XYZ file of C-alpha atoms in Angstrom:
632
model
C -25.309 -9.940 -16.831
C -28.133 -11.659 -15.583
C -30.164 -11.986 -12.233
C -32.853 -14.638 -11.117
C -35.620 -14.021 -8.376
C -37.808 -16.853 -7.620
C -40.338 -17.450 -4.557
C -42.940 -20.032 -3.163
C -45.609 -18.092 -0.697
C -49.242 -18.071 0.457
C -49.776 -14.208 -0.894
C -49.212 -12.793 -4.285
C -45.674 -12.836 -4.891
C -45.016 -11.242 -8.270
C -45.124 -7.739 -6.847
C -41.729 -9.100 -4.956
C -40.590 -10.991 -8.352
C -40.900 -7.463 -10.255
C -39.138 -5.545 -7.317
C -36.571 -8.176 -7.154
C -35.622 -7.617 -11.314
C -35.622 -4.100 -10.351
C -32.884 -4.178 -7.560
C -30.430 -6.600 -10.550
C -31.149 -4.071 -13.139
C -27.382 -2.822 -12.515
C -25.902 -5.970 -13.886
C -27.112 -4.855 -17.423
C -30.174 -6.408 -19.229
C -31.894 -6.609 -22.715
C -34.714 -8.257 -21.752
C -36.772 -9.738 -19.095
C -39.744 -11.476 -17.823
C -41.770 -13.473 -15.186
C -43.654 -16.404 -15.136
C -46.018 -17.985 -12.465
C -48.428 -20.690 -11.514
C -51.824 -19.796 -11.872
C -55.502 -21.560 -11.983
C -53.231 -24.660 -12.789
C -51.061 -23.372 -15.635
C -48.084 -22.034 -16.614
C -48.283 -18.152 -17.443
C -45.553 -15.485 -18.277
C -45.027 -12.395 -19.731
C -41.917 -11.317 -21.405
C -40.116 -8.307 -22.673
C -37.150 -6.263 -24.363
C -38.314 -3.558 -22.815
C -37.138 -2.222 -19.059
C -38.562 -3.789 -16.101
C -40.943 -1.038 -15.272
C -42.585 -1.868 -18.803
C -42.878 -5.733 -18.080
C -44.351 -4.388 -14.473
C -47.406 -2.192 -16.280
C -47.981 -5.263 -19.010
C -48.448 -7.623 -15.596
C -50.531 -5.442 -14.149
C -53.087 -4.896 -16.951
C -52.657 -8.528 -17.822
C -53.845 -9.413 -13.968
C -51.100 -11.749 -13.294
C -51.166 -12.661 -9.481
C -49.562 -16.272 -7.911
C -47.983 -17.790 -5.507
C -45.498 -19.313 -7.078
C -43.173 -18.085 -9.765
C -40.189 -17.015 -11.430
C -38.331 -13.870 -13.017
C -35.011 -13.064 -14.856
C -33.350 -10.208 -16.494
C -31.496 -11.512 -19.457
C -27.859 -10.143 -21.258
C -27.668 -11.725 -24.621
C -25.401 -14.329 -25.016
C -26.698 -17.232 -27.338
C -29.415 -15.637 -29.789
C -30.804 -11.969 -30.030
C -32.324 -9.911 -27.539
C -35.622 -10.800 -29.267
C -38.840 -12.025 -26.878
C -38.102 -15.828 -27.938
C -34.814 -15.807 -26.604
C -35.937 -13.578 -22.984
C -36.118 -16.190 -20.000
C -38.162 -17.987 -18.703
C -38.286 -20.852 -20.867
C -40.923 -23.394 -21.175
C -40.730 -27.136 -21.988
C -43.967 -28.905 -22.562
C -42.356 -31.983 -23.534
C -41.779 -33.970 -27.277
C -44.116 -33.442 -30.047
C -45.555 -30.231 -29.262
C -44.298 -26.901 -27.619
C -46.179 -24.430 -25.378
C -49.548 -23.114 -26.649
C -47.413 -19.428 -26.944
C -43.778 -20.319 -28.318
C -42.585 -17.137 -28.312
C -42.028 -16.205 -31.575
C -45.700 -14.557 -31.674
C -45.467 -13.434 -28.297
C -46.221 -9.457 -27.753
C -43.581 -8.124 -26.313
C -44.074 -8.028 -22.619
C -47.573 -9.511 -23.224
C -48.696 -12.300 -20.942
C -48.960 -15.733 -22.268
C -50.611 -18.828 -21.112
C -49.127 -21.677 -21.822
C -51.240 -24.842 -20.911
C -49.705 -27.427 -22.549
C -45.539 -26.404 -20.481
C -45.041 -28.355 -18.115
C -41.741 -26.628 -16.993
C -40.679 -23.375 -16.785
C -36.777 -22.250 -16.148
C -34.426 -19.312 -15.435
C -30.646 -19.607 -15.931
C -27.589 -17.654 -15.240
C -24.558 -18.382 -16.935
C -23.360 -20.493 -20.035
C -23.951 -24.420 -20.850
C -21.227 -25.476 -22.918
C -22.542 -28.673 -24.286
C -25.623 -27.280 -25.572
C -25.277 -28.321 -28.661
C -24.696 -31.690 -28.047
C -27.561 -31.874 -25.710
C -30.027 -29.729 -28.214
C -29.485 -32.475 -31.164
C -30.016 -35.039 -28.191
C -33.580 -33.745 -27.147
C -33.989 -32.894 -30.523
C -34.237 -36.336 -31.665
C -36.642 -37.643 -28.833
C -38.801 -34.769 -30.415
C -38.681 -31.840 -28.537
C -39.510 -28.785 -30.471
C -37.058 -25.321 -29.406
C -38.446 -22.061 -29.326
C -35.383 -20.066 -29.038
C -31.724 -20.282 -29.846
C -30.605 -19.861 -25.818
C -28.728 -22.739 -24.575
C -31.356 -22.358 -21.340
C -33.774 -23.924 -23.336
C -31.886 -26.925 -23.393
C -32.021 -27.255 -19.503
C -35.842 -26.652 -19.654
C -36.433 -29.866 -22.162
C -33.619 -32.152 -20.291
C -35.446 -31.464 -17.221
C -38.965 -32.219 -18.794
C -37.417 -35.268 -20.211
C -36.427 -36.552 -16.709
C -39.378 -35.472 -15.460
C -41.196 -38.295 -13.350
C -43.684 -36.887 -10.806
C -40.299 -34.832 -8.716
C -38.929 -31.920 -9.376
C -36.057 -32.339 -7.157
C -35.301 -35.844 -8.709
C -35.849 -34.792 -11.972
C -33.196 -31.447 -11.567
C -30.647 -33.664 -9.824
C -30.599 -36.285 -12.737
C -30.536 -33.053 -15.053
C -27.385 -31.232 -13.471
C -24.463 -33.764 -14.390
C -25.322 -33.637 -18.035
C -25.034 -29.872 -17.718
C -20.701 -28.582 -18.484
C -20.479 -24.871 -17.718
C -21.654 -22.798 -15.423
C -24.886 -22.395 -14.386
C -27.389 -20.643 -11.410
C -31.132 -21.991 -12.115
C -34.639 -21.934 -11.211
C -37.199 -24.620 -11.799
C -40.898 -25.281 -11.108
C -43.426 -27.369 -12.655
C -47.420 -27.149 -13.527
C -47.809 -30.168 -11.822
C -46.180 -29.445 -8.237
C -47.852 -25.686 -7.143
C -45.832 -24.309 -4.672
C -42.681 -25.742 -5.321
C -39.441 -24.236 -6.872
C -35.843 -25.904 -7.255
C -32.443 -24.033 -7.569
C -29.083 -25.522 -8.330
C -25.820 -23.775 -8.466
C -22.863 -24.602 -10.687
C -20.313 -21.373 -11.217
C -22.791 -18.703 -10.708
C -24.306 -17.274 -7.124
C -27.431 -18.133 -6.017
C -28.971 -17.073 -2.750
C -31.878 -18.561 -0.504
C -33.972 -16.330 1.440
C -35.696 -17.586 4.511
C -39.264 -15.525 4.927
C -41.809 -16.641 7.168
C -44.063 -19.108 5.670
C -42.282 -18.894 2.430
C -38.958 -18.737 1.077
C -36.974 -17.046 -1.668
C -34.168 -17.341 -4.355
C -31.995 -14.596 -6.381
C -29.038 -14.554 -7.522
C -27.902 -11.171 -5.502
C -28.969 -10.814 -1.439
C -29.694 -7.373 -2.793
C -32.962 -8.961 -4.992
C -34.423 -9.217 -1.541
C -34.297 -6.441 0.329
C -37.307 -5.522 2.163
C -38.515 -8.784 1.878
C -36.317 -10.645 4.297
C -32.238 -10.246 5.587
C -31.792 -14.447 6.272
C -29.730 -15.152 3.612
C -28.316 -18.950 2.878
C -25.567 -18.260 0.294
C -25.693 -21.636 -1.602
C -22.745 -22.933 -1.991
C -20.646 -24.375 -5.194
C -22.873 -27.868 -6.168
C -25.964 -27.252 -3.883
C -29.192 -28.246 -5.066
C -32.172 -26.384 -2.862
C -36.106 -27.588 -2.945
C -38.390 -25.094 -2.147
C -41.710 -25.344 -0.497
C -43.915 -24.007 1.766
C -42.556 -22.850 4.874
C -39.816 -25.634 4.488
C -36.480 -26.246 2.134
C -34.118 -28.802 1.987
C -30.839 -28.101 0.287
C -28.784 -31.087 -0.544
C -25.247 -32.040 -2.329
C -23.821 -34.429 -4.557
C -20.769 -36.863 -2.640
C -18.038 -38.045 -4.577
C -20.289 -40.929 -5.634
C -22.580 -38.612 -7.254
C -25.505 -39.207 -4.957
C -27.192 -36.254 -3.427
C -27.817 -35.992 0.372
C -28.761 -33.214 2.697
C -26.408 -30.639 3.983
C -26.435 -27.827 6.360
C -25.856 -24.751 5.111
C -26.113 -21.609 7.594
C -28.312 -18.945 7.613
C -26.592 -15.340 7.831
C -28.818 -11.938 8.522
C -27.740 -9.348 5.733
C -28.620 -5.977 5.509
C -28.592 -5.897 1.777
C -27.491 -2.235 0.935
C -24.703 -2.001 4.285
C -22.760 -5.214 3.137
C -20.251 -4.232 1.340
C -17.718 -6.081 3.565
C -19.359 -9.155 3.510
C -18.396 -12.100 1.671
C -21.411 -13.848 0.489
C -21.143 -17.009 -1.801
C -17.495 -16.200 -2.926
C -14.280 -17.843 -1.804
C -12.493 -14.626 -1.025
C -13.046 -11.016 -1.426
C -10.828 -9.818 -4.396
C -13.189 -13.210 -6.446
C -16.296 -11.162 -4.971
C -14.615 -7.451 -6.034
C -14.031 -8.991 -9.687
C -17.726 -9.938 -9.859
C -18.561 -6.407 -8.847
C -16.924 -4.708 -11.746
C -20.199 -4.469 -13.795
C -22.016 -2.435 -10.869
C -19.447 -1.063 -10.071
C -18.699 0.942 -13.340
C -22.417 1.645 -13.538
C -22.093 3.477 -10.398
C -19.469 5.066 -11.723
C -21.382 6.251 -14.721
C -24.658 6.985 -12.591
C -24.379 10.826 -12.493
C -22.767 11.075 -16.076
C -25.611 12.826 -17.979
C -23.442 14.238 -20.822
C -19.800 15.094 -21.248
C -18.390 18.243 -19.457
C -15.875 19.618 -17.706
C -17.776 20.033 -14.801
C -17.918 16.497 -14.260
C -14.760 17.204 -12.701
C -15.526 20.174 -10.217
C -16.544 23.817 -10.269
C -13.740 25.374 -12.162
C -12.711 22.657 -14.505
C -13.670 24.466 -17.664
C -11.178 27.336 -16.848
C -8.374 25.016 -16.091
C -9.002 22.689 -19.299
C -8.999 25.845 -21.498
C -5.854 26.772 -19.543
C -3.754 23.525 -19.885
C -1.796 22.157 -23.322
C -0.524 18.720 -21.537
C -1.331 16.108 -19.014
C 1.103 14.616 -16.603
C -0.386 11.432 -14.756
C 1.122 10.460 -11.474
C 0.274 6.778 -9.893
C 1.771 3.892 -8.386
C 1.379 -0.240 -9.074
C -2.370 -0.835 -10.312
C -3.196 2.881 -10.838
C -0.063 3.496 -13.107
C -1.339 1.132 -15.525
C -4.641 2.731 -15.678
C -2.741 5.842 -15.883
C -0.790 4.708 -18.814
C -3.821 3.566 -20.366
C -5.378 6.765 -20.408
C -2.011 8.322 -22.509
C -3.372 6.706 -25.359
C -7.000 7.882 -24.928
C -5.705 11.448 -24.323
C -3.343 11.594 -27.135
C -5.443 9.842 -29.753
C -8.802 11.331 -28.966
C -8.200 14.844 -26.763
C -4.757 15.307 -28.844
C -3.223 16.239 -25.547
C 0.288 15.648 -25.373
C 0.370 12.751 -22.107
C 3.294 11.684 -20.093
C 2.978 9.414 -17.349
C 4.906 9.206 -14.214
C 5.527 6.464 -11.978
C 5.004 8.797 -8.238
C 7.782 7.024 -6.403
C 10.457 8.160 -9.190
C 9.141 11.841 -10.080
C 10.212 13.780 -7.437
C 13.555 12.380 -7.207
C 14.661 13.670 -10.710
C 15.185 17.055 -12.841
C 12.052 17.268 -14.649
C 10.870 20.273 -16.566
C 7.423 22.161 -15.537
C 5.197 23.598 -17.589
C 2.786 25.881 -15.645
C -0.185 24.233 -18.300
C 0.372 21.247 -17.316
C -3.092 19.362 -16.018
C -1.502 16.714 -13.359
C -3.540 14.263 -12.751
C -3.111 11.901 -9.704
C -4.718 8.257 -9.441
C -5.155 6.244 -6.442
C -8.213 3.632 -4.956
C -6.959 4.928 -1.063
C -6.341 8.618 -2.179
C -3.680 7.927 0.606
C -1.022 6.923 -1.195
C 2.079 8.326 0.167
C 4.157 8.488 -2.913
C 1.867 9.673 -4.848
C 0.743 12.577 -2.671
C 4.463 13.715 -2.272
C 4.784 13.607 -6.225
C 1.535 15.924 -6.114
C 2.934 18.249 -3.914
C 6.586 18.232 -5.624
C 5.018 19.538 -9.108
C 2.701 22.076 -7.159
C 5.922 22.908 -5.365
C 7.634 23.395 -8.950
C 4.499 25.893 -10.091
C 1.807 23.043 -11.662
C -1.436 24.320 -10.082
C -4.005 22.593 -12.215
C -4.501 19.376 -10.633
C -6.961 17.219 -10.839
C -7.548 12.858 -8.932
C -9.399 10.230 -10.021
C -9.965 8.264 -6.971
C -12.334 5.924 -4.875
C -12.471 7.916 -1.303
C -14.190 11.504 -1.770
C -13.223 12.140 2.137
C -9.485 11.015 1.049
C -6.553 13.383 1.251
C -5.468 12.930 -2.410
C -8.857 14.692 -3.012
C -8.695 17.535 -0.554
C -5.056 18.163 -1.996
C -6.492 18.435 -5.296
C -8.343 21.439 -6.960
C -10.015 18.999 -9.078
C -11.310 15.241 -8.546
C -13.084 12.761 -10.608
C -14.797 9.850 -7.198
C -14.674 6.442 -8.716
C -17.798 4.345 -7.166
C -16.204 0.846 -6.746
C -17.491 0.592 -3.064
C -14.990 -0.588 -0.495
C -12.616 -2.762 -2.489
C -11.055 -5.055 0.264
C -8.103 -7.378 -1.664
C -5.134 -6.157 -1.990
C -4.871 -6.638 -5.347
C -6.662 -4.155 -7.082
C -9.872 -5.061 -9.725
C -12.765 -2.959 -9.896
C -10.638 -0.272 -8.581
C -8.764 -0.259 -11.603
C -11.701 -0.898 -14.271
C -13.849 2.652 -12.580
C -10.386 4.513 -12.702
C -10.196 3.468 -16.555
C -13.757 5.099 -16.609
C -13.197 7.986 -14.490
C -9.899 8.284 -17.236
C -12.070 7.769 -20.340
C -14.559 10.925 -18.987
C -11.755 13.321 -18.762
C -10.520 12.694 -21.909
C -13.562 13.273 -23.725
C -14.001 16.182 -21.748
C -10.613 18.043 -22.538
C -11.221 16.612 -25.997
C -14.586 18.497 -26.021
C -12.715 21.513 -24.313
C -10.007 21.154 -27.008
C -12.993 21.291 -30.087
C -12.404 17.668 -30.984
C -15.503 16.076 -29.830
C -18.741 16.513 -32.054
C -22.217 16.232 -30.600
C -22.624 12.792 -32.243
C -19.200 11.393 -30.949
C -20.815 12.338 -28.134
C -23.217 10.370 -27.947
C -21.576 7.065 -29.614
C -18.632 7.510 -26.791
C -21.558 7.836 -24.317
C -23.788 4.979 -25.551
C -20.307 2.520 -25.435
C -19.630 4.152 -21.662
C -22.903 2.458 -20.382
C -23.587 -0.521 -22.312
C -19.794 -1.462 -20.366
C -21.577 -3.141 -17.488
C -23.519 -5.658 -20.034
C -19.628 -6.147 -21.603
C -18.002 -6.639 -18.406
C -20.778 -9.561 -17.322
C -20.354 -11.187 -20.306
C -16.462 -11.294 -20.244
C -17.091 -12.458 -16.556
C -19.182 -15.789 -17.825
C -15.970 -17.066 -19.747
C -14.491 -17.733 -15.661
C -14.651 -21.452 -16.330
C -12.591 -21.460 -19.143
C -10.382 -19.178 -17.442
C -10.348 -21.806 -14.709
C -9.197 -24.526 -16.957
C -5.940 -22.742 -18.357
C -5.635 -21.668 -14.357
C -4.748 -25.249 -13.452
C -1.749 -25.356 -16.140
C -0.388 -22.166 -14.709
C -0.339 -23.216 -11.243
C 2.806 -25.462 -12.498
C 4.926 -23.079 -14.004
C 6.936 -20.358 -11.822
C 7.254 -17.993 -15.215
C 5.205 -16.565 -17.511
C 5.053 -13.706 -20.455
C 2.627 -10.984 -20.863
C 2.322 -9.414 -24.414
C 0.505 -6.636 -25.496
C 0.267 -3.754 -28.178
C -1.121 -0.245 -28.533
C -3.222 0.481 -25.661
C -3.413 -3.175 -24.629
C 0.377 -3.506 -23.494
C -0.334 -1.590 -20.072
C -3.046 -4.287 -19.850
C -0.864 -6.787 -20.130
C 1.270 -5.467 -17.505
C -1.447 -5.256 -15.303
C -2.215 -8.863 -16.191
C 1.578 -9.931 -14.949
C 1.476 -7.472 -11.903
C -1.847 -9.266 -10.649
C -0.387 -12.730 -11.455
C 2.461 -12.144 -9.614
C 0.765 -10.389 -6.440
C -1.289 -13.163 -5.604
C 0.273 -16.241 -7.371
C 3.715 -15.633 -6.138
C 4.798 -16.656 -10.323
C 7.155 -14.672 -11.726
C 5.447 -12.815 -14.342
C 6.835 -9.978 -17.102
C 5.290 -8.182 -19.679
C 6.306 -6.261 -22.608
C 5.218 -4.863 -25.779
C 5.246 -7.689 -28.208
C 7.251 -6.007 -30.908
C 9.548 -5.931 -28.412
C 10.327 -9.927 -28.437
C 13.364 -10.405 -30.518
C 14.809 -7.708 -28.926
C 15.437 -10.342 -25.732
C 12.515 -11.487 -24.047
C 12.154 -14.159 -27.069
C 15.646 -15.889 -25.249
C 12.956 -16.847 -22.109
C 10.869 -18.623 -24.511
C 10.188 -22.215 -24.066
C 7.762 -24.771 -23.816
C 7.871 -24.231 -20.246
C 6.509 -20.756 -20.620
C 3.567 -19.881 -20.969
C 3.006 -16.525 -23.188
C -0.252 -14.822 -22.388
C -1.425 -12.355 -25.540
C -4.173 -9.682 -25.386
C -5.199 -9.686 -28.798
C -8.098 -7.371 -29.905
C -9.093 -6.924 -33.258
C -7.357 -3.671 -33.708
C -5.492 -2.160 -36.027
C -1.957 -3.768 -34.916
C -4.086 -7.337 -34.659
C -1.416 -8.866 -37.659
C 1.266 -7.121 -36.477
C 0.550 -8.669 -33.161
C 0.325 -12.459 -35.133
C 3.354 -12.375 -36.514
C 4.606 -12.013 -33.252
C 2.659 -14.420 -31.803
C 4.618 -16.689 -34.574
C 7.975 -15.972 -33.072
C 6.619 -17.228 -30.083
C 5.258 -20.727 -31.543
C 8.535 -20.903 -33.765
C 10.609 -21.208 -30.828
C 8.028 -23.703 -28.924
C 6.479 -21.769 -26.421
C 2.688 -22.388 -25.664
C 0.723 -19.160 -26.169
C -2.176 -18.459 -24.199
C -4.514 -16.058 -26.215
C -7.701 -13.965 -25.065
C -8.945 -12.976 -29.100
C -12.056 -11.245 -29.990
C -14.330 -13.223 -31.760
C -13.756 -11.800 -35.282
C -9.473 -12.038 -34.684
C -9.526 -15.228 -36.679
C -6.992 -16.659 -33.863
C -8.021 -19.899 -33.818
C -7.028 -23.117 -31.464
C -4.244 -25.786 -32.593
C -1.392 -27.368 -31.228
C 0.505 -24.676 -28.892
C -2.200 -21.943 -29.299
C -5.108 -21.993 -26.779
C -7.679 -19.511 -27.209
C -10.302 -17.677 -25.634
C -12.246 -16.052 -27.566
C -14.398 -12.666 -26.123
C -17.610 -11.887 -26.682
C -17.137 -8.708 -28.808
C -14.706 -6.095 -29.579
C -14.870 -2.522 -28.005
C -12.930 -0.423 -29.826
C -11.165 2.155 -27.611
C -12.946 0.752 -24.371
C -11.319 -3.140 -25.062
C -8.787 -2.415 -22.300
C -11.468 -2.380 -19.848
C -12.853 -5.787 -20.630
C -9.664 -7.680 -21.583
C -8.110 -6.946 -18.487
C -10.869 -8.891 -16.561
C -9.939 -12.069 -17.772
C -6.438 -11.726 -16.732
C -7.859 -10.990 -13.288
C -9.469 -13.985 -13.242
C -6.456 -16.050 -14.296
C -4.253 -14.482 -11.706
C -7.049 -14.757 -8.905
C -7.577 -19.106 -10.250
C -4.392 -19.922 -10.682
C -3.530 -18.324 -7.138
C -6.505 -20.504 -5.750
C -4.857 -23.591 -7.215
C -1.296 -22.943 -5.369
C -3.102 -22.616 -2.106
C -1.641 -18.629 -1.709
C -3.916 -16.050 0.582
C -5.611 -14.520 -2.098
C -6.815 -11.285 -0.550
C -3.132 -10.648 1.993
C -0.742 -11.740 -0.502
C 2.712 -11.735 1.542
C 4.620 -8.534 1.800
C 1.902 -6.095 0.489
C -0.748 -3.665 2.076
C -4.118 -2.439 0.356
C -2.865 1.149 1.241
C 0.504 2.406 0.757
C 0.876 5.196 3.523
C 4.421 4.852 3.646
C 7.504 5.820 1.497
């Protein structure tokens, strides 16, 4: 969602602050901006626009210093309007900076004499409120509606003639999570960083020094790479830093923190500031679907390979074969390809297939989905319905060099990068999108996709990155329900529509990596016997989007809390699910209409992936499983 470059150097750095925004512009952005100190103020320039447009506004505006800062912002608290873009500026009670924002040009440059501090933030402060009416009443004036700004004025407030002092008195009052840069009119060539929840990276240069919030920000400029870990506090200066963390007694002290060489765009494999790799594939999902959508100018056939239009024209039904992970994307995809292509779907688990009397249909489309493209099942359910005279087939899978895609006549190649957990996550999410292409491409084959559904299908496809960061900032409250689950050894998935393969996806990663004994089922399905598991001592985890089963879906979620069980409930905001006794809620940042599958499944990632953390399980080699199945 967002990304932070910051840097304290003898030479002009905001060439290296723009180039840094441009390397996070995958994450998703609506706006951005930089801010420096020059001739002994604060100056910035902000925008709406794309990077490249902030970049020409710098350039005729002639800003050039030594020190700075720069952020590309996702919207979370207040609109993607210039007021709201980071970085923020505090000049202290009484009085705001010369330029508050609200008559700032968009991606103008602004001086701002009278700030004293300027700030970038990653992630979400949860007390802002609390902390706004606070610094509200010692008279400090906000600009914006951000809860960053809030940061910006606390620090100002603390503010005694250190930075580093001033930050480290700041931090505790902060509850949320939270990657930040700092610097202050009064100490040139000095920036602090602090990390809370969110990565943040220190890159060691010669004579100067670097932060981002991605290794990849800094390519170029140097490959030592600190990844700061959870707590640290880092001061930097001139050819020097000192990175230090709070004990248990809450004072701060130095720490050593090693300094790795990374080759930005080879390090797929490595590890970086995460605890293990399927926490670090999880985090990925937003670039990782933007990959995926890189090449996708416009909705064709061809996306699919040279011959696709012929064998879409030729085909009346889809049969999807997959195993675990890939299963649930396929069934997923049934309800795209039904509702929007009108293409009768059935889906296939690969194992079972081939071992029963099934009926072919020579225009059949059979689709095969796999993250290895080595799955052995699979690939013998592949050959079984060529055997039985299916010859359109098509794969949506991660490895173009893999033999699912050589035995195919067709392929759709996923971009999630090497995905190195066994339990499957941003594999999954670019299958969903691979999935979502090729039914609005036999839809468009089929005469059921306009020119402007078109375009609105598109226009949802990429803004899914920006979606899929936001979902990601709710991990701390995701962390909090993780600590309950840790306890119990069952728990219910429910689901409806297109969301009940989601919710056995959620169960399936739960029990992977948590070892918990996990089930899911439709939830209309309760009183039909799953509702005789339900007690207090099980938890009941509901996806519930604001579709068009949403009350259906409540008055199941009422058979539930009649019978005591404690429901667990990931709601878009406008569900009107609210918290009280028994019902915990999280609520989403928007709904997505037929794309909400992709970002309510991340979530239940991140619940199986914390609560696995908090039983002390190997995360990334759960027992008993392999990434690739190449056996029967």
């Amino acid at each position: 969602m967002c990304g932070i470059v910051g840097a304290v150097s003898q030479r002009n750095i905001v060439p290296i602050l723009v180039e840094g925004l441009k390397r996070l512009e995958y994450r998703g952005y609506d706006s951005c901006g930089v801010a420096v100190h020059q001739t002994g103020e604060l100056k910035r320039a902000r925008s709406t626009s794309r990077v490249a447009d902030l970049d020409a506004n710098i350039r005729a505006d002639g800003i050039a210093a030594a020190t700075g800062i720069a952020h590309t912002r996702w919207a979370t608290h207040g609109a993607p309007e210039v007021h709201n873009a980071h970085p923020h500026f505090s000049a202290g009670p009484g009085g705001h900076p010369e330029h508050t924002g609200f008559g700032e040009l968009d991606g103008a440059a602004s001086s701002a004499a009278r700030a004293r501090i300027g700030l970038v933030h990653n992630g979400i402060i949860e007390n802002h409120d609390e902390l706004r009416a606070e610094l509200q009443a010692k008279g400090y004036t906000f600009a914006s509606q951000t809860d960053t700004e809030v940061i910006a004025h606390l620090v100002h407030h603390l503010y005694d003639g250190d930075l580093l002092d001033a930050v480290q008195r700041a931090l505790p009052r902060l509850r949320g999570a939270y990657a930040i840069a700092v610097f202050c009119r009064d100490e040139p060539q000095r920036v602090v960083g602090a990390r809370a929840g969110s990565p943040l990276v220190l890159g060691v240069g010669k004579g100067e020094n670097f932060l981002a919030s991605d290794a990849m920000a800094l390519a170029g400029v140097t490959d030592q790479i600190v990844y700061l870990e959870e707590g640290d506090v880092v001061d930097l200066q001139l050819g020097k830093t000192w990175i230090t963390a709070r004990d248990a007694n809450g004072r701060y002290g130095a720490v050593q923190r090693p300094v790795r060489t990374v080759h930005a765009h080879s390090g797929a494999a490595e590890l970086g500031p995460y605890r293990h790799y399927m926490q670090k594939e999880i985090f990925e999902q937003p670039r990782a679907i933007a990959d995926t959508l890189d090449a996708v100018a416009g909705v064709s056939p061809e996306l699919f390979g040279d011959g696709a239009y012929r064998a879409f024209k030729a085909v009346d039904r889809v049969l999807i074969l997959a195993c675990g992970t890939s299963y649930y994307s396929g069934s997923t995809a049934r309800y795209w390809l039904e509702s929007i292509a009108g293409i009768p779907t059935t889906v296939e688990i690969a194992s079972e297939y081939r071992y029963r009397d099934s009926v072919p249909d020579p225009r059949t489309l059979v689709v095969t989905i796999s993250q290895s493209g080595e799955t052995a099942d699979t690939i013998a359910a592949l050959k079984h319905a060529r055997g039985l005279g299916m010859a359109h087939t098509l794969t949506i899978c991660n490895v173009a060099t893999s033999a699912m895609v050589r035995e195919c006549a067709m392929a759709y190649i996923t971009r999630a990068g090497v995905e190195i957990g066994v339990a499957s996550t941003k594999a999954f999410t670019t299958q969903l999108v691979g999935l979502y292409l090729l039914t609005l491409a036999l839809a468009q084959s089929r005469g059921r996709l306009t020119d402007a559904q078109e375009a609105e299908h598109l226009k949802a496809l990429r803004h899914l990155p920006v979606a899929v960061q936001a979902v990601l900032a709710l991990e701390p409250q995701v962390i909090a329900w993780s600590e309950d689950f840790a306890r119990r050894e069952h728990a219910l998935f429910l689901g409806r529509g297109l969301h009940y393969p989601i919710a056995l996806e959620g169960a399936l990663k739960l029990k992977e990596i948590s070892y918990i004994h996990a089930e899911a089922y439709p939830a209309g399905e309760l009183k039909h016997g799953p509702l005789a598991l339900v007690t207090e001592q099980m938890p009941v985890v509901t996806v519930a989007p604001n579709d068009a089963l949403l009350e259906k879906l409540k008055s199941n979620m009422q058979e539930v809390r009649a019978r005591g069980g404690q429901l667990y409930v990931f709601a878009d905001a406008d569900s009107h699910i609210e918290n009280s006794p028994g019902v915990h809620v999280i609520r989403m940042p928007e709904h997505y209409g037929a794309l909400s599958p992709i970002l309510h499944v991340v979530p239940l990632q991140l619940l199986a992936y914390h609560t696995a953390c908090a039983r002390g399980t190997d995360v990334d080699k759960p027992r008993n499983l392999a990434k690739s199945v190449t056996v029967e």
